[in-house]
Amino acid sequence: MLDLEVVPERSLGNEQWEFTLGMPLSQAVSILQKHCRIIKNVQVLYSEQCPLSHDLILNLTQDGIKLLFDAFNQRLKVIEVYDLTKVKLKYCGVHFNSQAIAPTIEQIDQSFGATHPGVYNSAEQLFHLNFRGLSFSFQLDSWTEAPKYEPNFAHGLASLQIPHGATVKRMYIYSGNSLQDTKAPVMPLSCFLGNVYAESIDVLRDGTGPSGLRLRLLAAGCGPGLLADAKMRVFERSVYFGDSCQDVLSMLGSPHKVFYKSEDKMKIHSPSPHKQVPSKCNDYFFNYFTLGVDILFDANTHKVKKFVLHTNYPGHYNFNIYHRCEFKIPLAIKKGE
């Protein structure tokens, strides 16, 4: 059974690993892969019809935990513990849920210091006790007196005490004051791990068509002084068609991988493909996984000839290899069209 520390508005984890709000999907998956002997039976859930309208979910069925990722930016938005019997939980080093300690309303009050009453949702028959970045839901379906908690005042909000002995059914960790309005926060510094990420990418155009990319990049840099705290750095870089291999390296740094094409499938479109002598060298890609970008170089001139931008679309065969590339392509639309 996992023994995890709860940090409201931030994370759920232990000394070996941590699921942090704002964490990219691929980092959470890598944690699960690394600890596959301990964390088993993981499901990846998404909507095939509308994958951008519904959250991406990693469901840890053995441990009763769901990780909900924003469908668009694919960063961790909500951590839900939906079965507290399968996991041990502690706050500030003190357990409030384990095999020996039941997560009753009295225990939650003792551990977190509840200073306000809960809100009753009659449709779900649940009491919700909300803190900043943390919510507990208490089940009422076993109580015959549940109807008397119907809120008939204050526009549907009930300021009522949760009945004694009620136990937590679900726990949520999120950013902000409201679970319904929460959004995935910006990626925390602890998730950079020495990498550079792309916040957004703009496709540059000239009079004839696309000319290159302008990348808005994020990195965890350090301020002046040896003891200065690390802080996020934001900077822009541009790469163009025709840039040399050295130009790209100086702009974006070393790629995560270099891939050489085994064959050139575009030769069939050349004027006389049957007359061409097989080249001794092949075109090659620079793969930037955390940017969601591949850059293709010509084998002879070593200059940029193609950009590949990856959206990390759920269900795609290379899903979770690249981080999602949030690119924008400006379109010139004539009046009346």
Coordinates of N, CA and C in Angstrom, one line a residue, residues 85-303:
T85 N -9.4 3.5 1.0 CA -9.0 2.3 1.6 C -7.8 1.6 1.0
K86 N -7.4 2.1 -0.2 CA -6.3 1.5 -0.9 C -4.9 2.3 -0.7
V87 N -4.9 3.3 0.1 CA -3.7 4.2 0.2 C -3.6 4.8 1.6
K88 N -2.4 5.0 2.0 CA -2.2 5.7 3.3 C -1.9 7.2 3.0
L89 N -2.5 8.1 3.7 CA -2.3 9.5 3.5 C -1.8 10.2 4.7
K90 N -0.9 11.2 4.6 CA -0.5 12.0 5.7 C -0.3 13.4 5.3
Y91 N -0.4 14.3 6.3 CA -0.3 15.7 6.1 C 0.7 16.2 7.2
C92 N 1.7 16.9 6.7 CA 2.8 17.4 7.6 C 3.4 16.3 8.4
G93 N 3.5 15.1 7.8 CA 4.2 13.9 8.4 C 3.3 13.1 9.3
V94 N 2.0 13.5 9.5 CA 1.1 12.8 10.4 C 0.0 12.2 9.6
H95 N -0.2 10.9 9.8 CA -1.3 10.2 9.1 C -2.7 10.6 9.5
F96 N -3.5 10.8 8.5 CA -4.9 11.1 8.8 C -5.8 10.0 8.1
N97 N -5.1 9.1 7.3 CA -5.9 8.0 6.7 C -4.9 6.8 6.6
S98 N -5.3 5.7 7.2 CA -4.5 4.5 7.1 C -5.4 3.3 7.5
Q99 N -4.8 2.1 7.6 CA -5.5 1.0 8.0 C -6.0 1.1 9.5
A100 N -5.2 1.9 10.3 CA -5.5 2.0 11.7 C -6.3 3.3 12.0
I101 N -6.3 4.3 11.0 CA -6.9 5.6 11.3 C -8.0 5.8 10.2
A102 N -9.2 5.9 10.6 CA -10.3 6.2 9.6 C -10.4 7.7 9.3
P103 N -10.6 8.1 8.1 CA -10.6 9.5 7.7 C -12.0 10.1 8.0
T104 N -12.3 10.2 9.3 CA -13.6 10.7 9.7 C -13.6 12.2 9.7
I105 N -14.7 12.9 9.8 CA -14.7 14.3 9.9 C -14.0 14.8 11.1
E106 N -14.0 14.1 12.2 CA -13.2 14.5 13.4 C -11.7 14.4 13.1
Q107 N -11.3 13.4 12.4 CA -9.9 13.2 12.1 C -9.4 14.3 11.1
I108 N -10.2 14.7 10.1 CA -9.9 15.7 9.2 C -9.8 17.1 9.9
D109 N -10.7 17.3 10.8 CA -10.7 18.5 11.6 C -9.5 18.6 12.5
Q110 N -9.1 17.5 13.0 CA -7.9 17.5 13.8 C -6.6 17.7 13.0
S111 N -6.6 17.1 11.8 CA -5.3 17.2 11.0 C -5.2 18.6 10.2
F112 N -6.4 19.1 9.7 CA -6.3 20.3 8.9 C -6.9 21.5 9.5
G113 N -7.6 21.3 10.7 CA -8.1 22.5 11.4 C -9.3 23.2 10.6
A114 N -10.3 22.4 10.3 CA -11.5 23.0 9.6 C -12.0 24.2 10.4
T115 N -12.2 25.3 9.8 CA -12.7 26.5 10.4 C -14.1 27.0 9.9
H116 N -14.6 26.2 9.0 CA -15.9 26.6 8.4 C -16.7 25.3 8.1
P117 N -18.0 25.4 8.0 CA -18.9 24.2 7.8 C -18.8 23.8 6.3
G118 N -19.3 22.6 6.1 CA -19.3 22.0 4.7 C -20.5 22.5 3.9
V119 N -20.4 22.2 2.6 CA -21.5 22.5 1.7 C -22.2 21.2 1.2
Y120 N -23.5 21.2 1.3 CA -24.2 19.9 1.0 C -24.7 20.0 -0.5
N121 N -24.4 19.0 -1.2 CA -24.9 18.8 -2.6 C -25.9 17.8 -2.6
S122 N -27.2 18.2 -2.8 CA -28.3 17.2 -2.7 C -28.3 16.2 -3.8
A123 N -27.9 16.6 -5.0 CA -27.9 15.7 -6.2 C -26.9 14.6 -6.0
E124 N -25.8 14.9 -5.4 CA -24.8 13.8 -5.2 C -24.9 13.2 -3.8
Q125 N -25.7 13.8 -2.9 CA -25.8 13.4 -1.5 C -24.4 13.3 -0.9
L126 N -23.7 14.4 -1.1 CA -22.3 14.5 -0.6 C -22.2 15.8 0.1
F127 N -21.4 15.8 1.2 CA -20.9 17.0 1.9 C -19.6 17.3 1.4
H128 N -19.3 18.6 1.0 CA -18.0 19.0 0.5 C -17.4 20.0 1.5
L129 N -16.2 19.6 2.1 CA -15.4 20.5 2.9 C -14.2 21.0 2.2
N130 N -14.2 22.3 1.9 CA -13.2 22.9 1.0 C -12.2 23.7 1.8
F131 N -10.9 23.5 1.4 CA -9.8 24.3 1.8 C -9.2 24.9 0.5
R132 N -8.3 25.8 0.7 CA -7.6 26.3 -0.5 C -6.7 25.1 -1.1
G133 N -7.0 24.7 -2.3 CA -6.3 23.7 -3.0 C -6.5 22.3 -2.5
L134 N -7.6 22.1 -1.7 CA -7.9 20.8 -1.2 C -9.3 20.6 -0.8
S135 N -10.0 19.5 -1.2 CA -11.4 19.3 -0.9 C -11.6 17.9 -0.5
F136 N -12.5 17.7 0.5 CA -12.9 16.4 0.9 C -14.4 16.2 0.7
S137 N -14.8 15.1 0.2 CA -16.3 14.8 0.0 C -16.7 13.7 1.0
F138 N -17.8 13.9 1.7 CA -18.3 12.9 2.7 C -19.6 12.3 2.2
Q139 N -19.7 11.0 2.3 CA -20.9 10.3 1.8 C -22.0 10.4 2.8
L140 N -23.2 10.6 2.3 CA -24.4 10.7 3.2 C -25.4 9.6 3.0
D141 N -25.2 8.7 2.0 CA -26.3 7.8 1.5 C -26.6 6.8 2.6
S142 N -25.8 6.6 3.7 CA -26.1 5.6 4.7 C -27.0 6.2 5.8
W143 N -27.3 7.5 5.7 CA -28.0 8.2 6.8 C -29.4 8.4 6.4
T144 N -30.3 8.1 7.3 CA -31.8 8.3 7.0 C -32.1 9.7 7.2
E145 N -31.3 10.5 7.9 CA -31.6 11.9 8.1 C -31.1 12.8 7.1
A146 N -30.5 12.2 6.0 CA -29.9 13.0 4.9 C -30.8 14.1 4.4
P147 N -32.2 13.8 4.2 CA -33.0 14.8 3.6 C -33.1 16.1 4.4
K148 N -32.9 16.0 5.7 CA -33.0 17.3 6.5 C -31.9 18.2 6.3
Y149 N -30.8 17.8 5.5 CA -29.7 18.7 5.2 C -30.0 19.4 3.8
E150 N -31.2 19.2 3.3 CA -31.5 19.9 2.1 C -31.4 21.4 2.3
P151 N -30.6 22.1 1.5 CA -30.5 23.6 1.6 C -31.7 24.3 1.0
N152 N -32.5 24.9 1.8 CA -33.7 25.6 1.2 C -33.5 27.1 1.4
F153 N -32.3 27.5 1.5 CA -32.0 28.9 1.7 C -30.6 29.3 1.1
A154 N -30.3 30.5 1.1 CA -29.0 31.0 0.7 C -28.6 30.6 -0.7
H155 N -29.6 30.6 -1.6 CA -29.4 30.3 -3.0 C -28.7 28.9 -3.2
G156 N -29.1 27.9 -2.4 CA -28.6 26.6 -2.6 C -27.4 26.2 -1.8
L157 N -26.8 27.1 -1.1 CA -25.6 26.8 -0.3 C -26.1 26.6 1.1
A158 N -25.6 25.5 1.7 CA -26.0 25.1 3.1 C -24.8 25.3 4.0
S159 N -25.0 26.1 5.0 CA -23.9 26.3 6.0 C -24.3 25.4 7.2
L160 N -23.9 24.1 7.1 CA -24.3 23.1 8.0 C -23.1 22.3 8.5
Q161 N -23.2 21.8 9.7 CA -22.1 21.0 10.2 C -22.3 19.6 9.7
I162 N -21.1 19.0 9.3 CA -21.1 17.6 8.8 C -21.4 16.7 9.9
P163 N -22.3 15.7 9.8 CA -22.6 14.8 10.9 C -21.3 14.0 11.4
H164 N -21.3 13.8 12.7 CA -20.2 13.1 13.3 C -20.1 11.7 12.8
G165 N -18.9 11.2 12.6 CA -18.7 9.8 12.1 C -18.6 9.7 10.6
A166 N -19.0 10.8 9.9 CA -18.9 10.7 8.5 C -17.5 10.5 8.0
T167 N -17.3 9.6 7.0 CA -15.9 9.4 6.5 C -15.7 9.9 5.1
V168 N -14.5 10.2 4.8 CA -14.2 10.8 3.5 C -14.4 9.8 2.4
K169 N -15.1 10.2 1.4 CA -15.3 9.3 0.2 C -14.3 9.6 -0.9
R170 N -14.0 10.9 -1.1 CA -13.1 11.3 -2.1 C -12.3 12.5 -1.6
M171 N -11.1 12.6 -2.1 CA -10.2 13.8 -1.8 C -9.7 14.4 -3.1
Y172 N -9.6 15.7 -3.2 CA -9.1 16.3 -4.4 C -8.0 17.3 -4.1
I173 N -6.9 17.3 -4.8 CA -5.9 18.4 -4.7 C -5.9 19.1 -6.0
Y174 N -5.9 20.5 -5.9 CA -6.0 21.3 -7.1 C -5.4 22.7 -6.8
S175 N -5.4 23.5 -7.8 CA -4.9 24.9 -7.7 C -6.0 25.9 -7.5
G176 N -5.9 26.8 -6.5 CA -6.9 27.8 -6.3 C -7.9 27.5 -5.3
N177 N -9.0 28.2 -5.3 CA -10.1 28.1 -4.3 C -11.2 27.2 -4.6
S178 N -11.4 26.9 -5.9 CA -12.6 26.2 -6.4 C -12.2 25.1 -7.3
L179 N -12.7 23.9 -7.0 CA -12.4 22.7 -7.8 C -13.0 22.8 -9.2
Q180 N -14.2 23.4 -9.2 CA -15.0 23.6 -10.5 C -14.2 24.5 -11.5
D181 N -13.6 25.6 -10.9 CA -13.0 26.6 -11.8 C -11.5 26.4 -11.9
T182 N -10.9 25.3 -11.4 CA -9.5 25.2 -11.4 C -8.9 25.0 -12.8
K183 N -7.7 25.4 -12.9 CA -7.0 25.2 -14.2 C -5.6 24.6 -13.9
A184 N -5.0 24.0 -14.9 CA -3.6 23.5 -14.6 C -2.7 24.6 -14.5
P185 N -1.9 24.7 -13.4 CA -1.0 25.8 -13.2 C 0.2 25.7 -14.2
V186 N 1.0 26.7 -14.2 CA 2.2 26.7 -15.1 C 3.2 25.6 -14.5
M187 N 4.0 25.1 -15.3 CA 4.9 24.0 -14.9 C 5.8 24.4 -13.8
P188 N 5.8 23.7 -12.7 CA 6.7 24.1 -11.6 C 8.2 23.9 -11.9
L189 N 9.0 24.6 -11.2 CA 10.5 24.6 -11.5 C 11.0 23.1 -11.3
S190 N 10.4 22.4 -10.4 CA 10.9 21.1 -10.1 C 10.7 20.1 -11.2
C191 N 9.9 20.5 -12.2 CA 9.6 19.6 -13.4 C 10.5 19.9 -14.6
F192 N 11.3 20.9 -14.5 CA 12.1 21.3 -15.7 C 13.2 20.2 -15.9
L193 N 13.9 19.8 -14.8 CA 14.9 18.7 -14.9 C 16.0 19.0 -15.9
G194 N 16.4 20.3 -16.0 CA 17.4 20.7 -16.9 C 17.0 20.9 -18.4
N195 N 15.7 20.7 -18.7 CA 15.3 20.8 -20.1 C 14.7 22.1 -20.4
V196 N 14.6 22.4 -21.7 CA 14.0 23.7 -22.2 C 12.7 23.2 -22.8
Y197 N 11.6 24.0 -22.5 CA 10.3 23.7 -23.0 C 9.7 24.8 -23.9
A198 N 8.8 24.5 -24.8 CA 8.2 25.6 -25.6 C 6.9 25.9 -25.1
E199 N 6.7 27.2 -24.7 CA 5.4 27.7 -24.3 C 4.5 27.8 -25.5
S200 N 5.0 28.4 -26.6 CA 4.2 28.5 -27.8 C 5.2 28.7 -29.0
I201 N 4.7 28.4 -30.1 CA 5.5 28.5 -31.4 C 4.7 29.2 -32.4
D202 N 5.2 30.2 -33.0 CA 4.5 30.9 -34.1 C 5.2 30.6 -35.4
V203 N 4.4 30.2 -36.4 CA 5.0 30.0 -37.8 C 5.1 31.3 -38.5
L204 N 6.3 31.6 -38.9 CA 6.6 32.9 -39.6 C 6.4 32.8 -41.0
R205 N 5.9 33.9 -41.6 CA 5.6 33.9 -43.1 C 6.2 35.1 -43.7
D206 N 6.6 34.9 -45.0 CA 7.0 36.1 -45.8 C 6.0 36.2 -47.0
G207 N 6.3 36.8 -48.0 CA 5.4 37.0 -49.1 C 5.0 35.8 -49.9
T208 N 5.9 34.7 -49.8 CA 5.6 33.5 -50.6 C 5.1 32.4 -49.8
G209 N 5.2 32.4 -48.5 CA 4.7 31.4 -47.6 C 5.5 31.3 -46.3
P210 N 5.4 30.1 -45.6 CA 6.1 30.0 -44.4 C 7.6 30.1 -44.5
S211 N 8.2 30.8 -43.6 CA 9.7 31.1 -43.7 C 10.5 30.5 -42.5
G212 N 9.8 30.1 -41.4 CA 10.5 29.6 -40.2 C 9.6 29.6 -39.0
L213 N 10.2 29.4 -37.9 CA 9.5 29.3 -36.6 C 10.1 30.4 -35.6
R214 N 9.2 31.0 -34.8 CA 9.6 31.8 -33.7 C 9.1 31.0 -32.4
L215 N 10.1 30.6 -31.6 CA 9.8 29.8 -30.4 C 9.9 30.6 -29.1
R216 N 8.8 30.6 -28.3 CA 8.9 31.2 -27.0 C 9.2 30.1 -26.0
L217 N 10.4 30.1 -25.4 CA 11.0 29.0 -24.7 C 11.0 29.3 -23.2
L218 N 10.9 28.2 -22.4 CA 10.9 28.3 -20.9 C 12.1 27.5 -20.4
A219 N 12.8 28.0 -19.4 CA 13.9 27.3 -18.8 C 13.9 27.7 -17.3
A220 N 14.5 26.8 -16.5 CA 14.7 27.1 -15.1 C 16.1 27.6 -14.9
G221 N 16.3 28.9 -14.9 CA 17.6 29.5 -14.7 C 17.8 30.0 -13.3
C222 N 19.0 30.4 -13.0 CA 19.4 30.9 -11.7 C 19.7 32.4 -11.8
G223 N 19.3 33.1 -10.8 CA 19.6 34.5 -10.7 C 21.0 34.8 -10.3
P224 N 21.4 36.0 -10.2 CA 22.8 36.3 -9.8 C 23.1 35.9 -8.3
G225 N 24.3 35.5 -8.1 CA 24.7 35.0 -6.8 C 24.6 33.5 -6.6
L226 N 25.5 33.0 -5.8 CA 25.6 31.5 -5.7 C 24.4 30.9 -5.0
L227 N 23.8 31.7 -4.0 CA 22.7 31.1 -3.2 C 21.3 31.6 -3.7
A228 N 21.3 32.2 -4.9 CA 20.0 32.7 -5.4 C 19.1 31.6 -5.8
D229 N 17.8 31.8 -5.5 CA 16.8 30.7 -5.9 C 16.6 30.7 -7.4
A230 N 16.4 29.4 -7.8 CA 16.1 29.2 -9.3 C 14.8 29.9 -9.6
K231 N 14.7 30.4 -10.8 CA 13.5 31.0 -11.3 C 13.3 30.8 -12.8
M232 N 12.1 30.9 -13.2 CA 11.8 30.6 -14.6 C 12.3 31.7 -15.5
R233 N 12.9 31.3 -16.6 CA 13.4 32.3 -17.6 C 12.6 32.1 -18.9
V234 N 12.2 33.2 -19.5 CA 11.4 33.1 -20.7 C 12.2 33.9 -21.8
F235 N 12.4 33.2 -22.9 CA 13.2 33.9 -24.0 C 12.7 33.4 -25.4
E236 N 13.0 34.1 -26.4 CA 12.5 33.8 -27.7 C 13.7 33.5 -28.6
R237 N 13.5 32.5 -29.5 CA 14.5 32.1 -30.5 C 13.8 31.9 -31.8
S238 N 14.5 32.2 -32.9 CA 13.9 32.0 -34.3 C 14.8 31.1 -35.1
V239 N 14.2 30.2 -35.9 CA 15.0 29.4 -36.8 C 14.2 29.5 -38.2
Y240 N 15.0 29.4 -39.3 CA 14.4 29.6 -40.6 C 14.8 28.5 -41.5
F241 N 14.0 28.4 -42.6 CA 14.4 27.5 -43.7 C 15.8 28.0 -44.2
G242 N 16.7 27.1 -44.5 CA 18.0 27.5 -45.0 C 19.0 27.7 -43.9
D243 N 18.6 27.7 -42.6 CA 19.6 27.9 -41.6 C 20.5 26.7 -41.6
S244 N 21.8 26.9 -41.2 CA 22.7 25.8 -41.1 C 22.5 25.0 -39.9
C245 N 23.1 23.8 -39.8 CA 23.1 23.0 -38.6 C 23.6 23.7 -37.4
Q246 N 24.7 24.5 -37.6 CA 25.3 25.2 -36.5 C 24.4 26.4 -36.1
D247 N 23.7 27.0 -37.0 CA 22.7 28.0 -36.6 C 21.7 27.5 -35.7
V248 N 21.1 26.3 -36.0 CA 20.1 25.7 -35.2 C 20.6 25.3 -33.8
L249 N 21.8 24.8 -33.8 CA 22.4 24.4 -32.5 C 22.7 25.6 -31.6
S250 N 23.1 26.7 -32.2 CA 23.3 27.9 -31.4 C 22.0 28.5 -30.9
M251 N 20.9 28.3 -31.6 CA 19.6 28.9 -31.2 C 18.9 28.0 -30.2
L252 N 18.9 26.7 -30.4 CA 18.0 25.8 -29.6 C 18.8 24.8 -28.8
G253 N 20.1 24.8 -28.9 CA 20.9 23.8 -28.2 C 20.9 22.4 -28.8
S254 N 21.6 21.5 -28.2 CA 21.7 20.1 -28.7 C 20.3 19.4 -28.7
P255 N 20.0 18.7 -29.8 CA 18.7 17.9 -29.8 C 18.8 16.7 -28.9
H256 N 17.6 16.2 -28.5 CA 17.6 15.0 -27.7 C 18.1 13.8 -28.4
K257 N 17.8 13.8 -29.8 CA 18.2 12.7 -30.6 C 18.4 13.2 -32.0
V258 N 19.3 12.5 -32.7 CA 19.5 12.7 -34.2 C 19.1 11.5 -34.9
F259 N 18.2 11.6 -35.9 CA 17.6 10.5 -36.6 C 18.0 10.6 -38.1
Y260 N 18.6 9.6 -38.6 CA 19.0 9.6 -40.0 C 17.9 8.8 -40.8
K261 N 17.4 9.5 -41.9 CA 16.4 8.8 -42.7 C 17.1 7.6 -43.5
S262 N 16.4 6.5 -43.4 CA 17.0 5.3 -44.0 C 16.8 5.3 -45.5
E263 N 15.8 6.0 -46.0 CA 15.5 6.1 -47.4 C 14.8 7.4 -47.7
D264 N 14.9 7.9 -48.9 CA 14.3 9.1 -49.3 C 13.1 8.8 -50.1
K265 N 11.9 8.9 -49.5 CA 10.7 8.6 -50.2 C 10.2 9.7 -51.2
M266 N 10.9 10.8 -51.2 CA 10.5 11.9 -52.0 C 11.2 11.9 -53.4
K267 N 12.1 10.9 -53.6 CA 12.9 10.8 -54.8 C 12.0 10.6 -56.0
I268 N 10.8 10.0 -55.8 CA 9.9 9.6 -56.9 C 9.4 10.9 -57.5
H269 N 9.4 12.0 -56.8 CA 8.9 13.3 -57.3 C 9.9 14.1 -58.1
S270 N 11.2 13.6 -58.1 CA 12.2 14.4 -58.8 C 12.1 14.1 -60.3
P271 N 12.7 15.0 -61.1 CA 12.6 14.9 -62.6 C 13.0 13.5 -63.1
S272 N 14.1 13.0 -62.7 CA 14.6 11.7 -63.3 C 15.1 10.8 -62.1
P273 N 14.2 10.3 -61.4 CA 14.6 9.5 -60.2 C 15.4 8.3 -60.6
H274 N 15.2 7.7 -61.8 CA 15.9 6.5 -62.2 C 17.4 6.8 -62.6
K275 N 17.7 8.0 -62.9 CA 19.0 8.4 -63.2 C 19.9 8.7 -62.0
Q276 N 19.2 9.0 -60.9 CA 20.0 9.4 -59.7 C 20.8 8.3 -59.1
V277 N 22.0 8.6 -58.8 CA 22.9 7.6 -58.1 C 22.6 7.7 -56.6
P278 N 22.4 6.5 -56.0 CA 22.1 6.5 -54.6 C 23.1 7.3 -53.8
S279 N 22.6 8.2 -53.0 CA 23.5 9.0 -52.2 C 24.2 8.2 -51.1
K280 N 25.4 8.6 -50.7 CA 26.1 7.9 -49.7 C 25.7 8.4 -48.3
C281 N 25.0 9.5 -48.3 CA 24.5 10.1 -47.0 C 23.0 10.4 -47.1
N282 N 22.4 10.4 -46.0 CA 20.9 10.6 -45.9 C 20.6 11.9 -45.2
D283 N 19.4 12.4 -45.5 CA 18.9 13.5 -44.7 C 18.7 13.1 -43.2
Y284 N 18.8 14.1 -42.3 CA 18.7 13.7 -40.9 C 17.8 14.7 -40.2
F285 N 17.2 14.2 -39.1 CA 16.3 15.0 -38.2 C 17.1 15.4 -36.9
F286 N 16.8 16.6 -36.4 CA 17.1 16.9 -35.0 C 15.8 16.7 -34.3
N287 N 15.7 15.8 -33.3 CA 14.5 15.6 -32.6 C 14.6 16.4 -31.3
Y288 N 13.7 17.4 -31.1 CA 13.6 18.1 -29.8 C 12.2 17.7 -29.1
F289 N 12.3 16.7 -28.3 CA 11.1 16.1 -27.7 C 10.4 17.0 -26.8
T290 N 11.1 17.8 -26.0 CA 10.4 18.7 -25.0 C 9.8 20.0 -25.7
L291 N 10.3 20.2 -27.0 CA 9.7 21.3 -27.7 C 8.6 20.9 -28.6
G292 N 8.5 19.6 -28.9 CA 7.5 19.0 -29.8 C 7.8 19.3 -31.2
V293 N 9.1 19.4 -31.5 CA 9.5 19.8 -32.9 C 10.6 18.9 -33.4
D294 N 10.5 18.5 -34.7 CA 11.6 17.9 -35.5 C 12.1 18.9 -36.6
I295 N 13.4 18.9 -36.8 CA 13.9 19.8 -37.9 C 14.7 18.9 -38.8
L296 N 14.3 18.9 -40.1 CA 15.0 18.1 -41.1 C 16.1 18.9 -41.8
F297 N 17.3 18.3 -41.9 CA 18.4 18.9 -42.6 C 18.7 18.1 -43.9
D298 N 19.1 18.9 -44.9 CA 19.5 18.3 -46.2 C 20.9 17.6 -46.0
A299 N 21.0 16.4 -46.6 CA 22.2 15.7 -46.3 C 23.5 16.3 -47.0
N300 N 23.3 17.1 -48.1 CA 24.4 17.6 -48.8 C 24.7 19.0 -48.3
T301 N 23.7 19.9 -48.1 CA 24.0 21.3 -47.7 C 23.9 21.5 -46.2
H302 N 23.4 20.5 -45.5 CA 23.2 20.6 -44.0 C 22.5 21.9 -43.6
K303 N 21.4 22.2 -44.4 CA 20.6 23.3 -44.1 C 19.1 22.8 -43.9

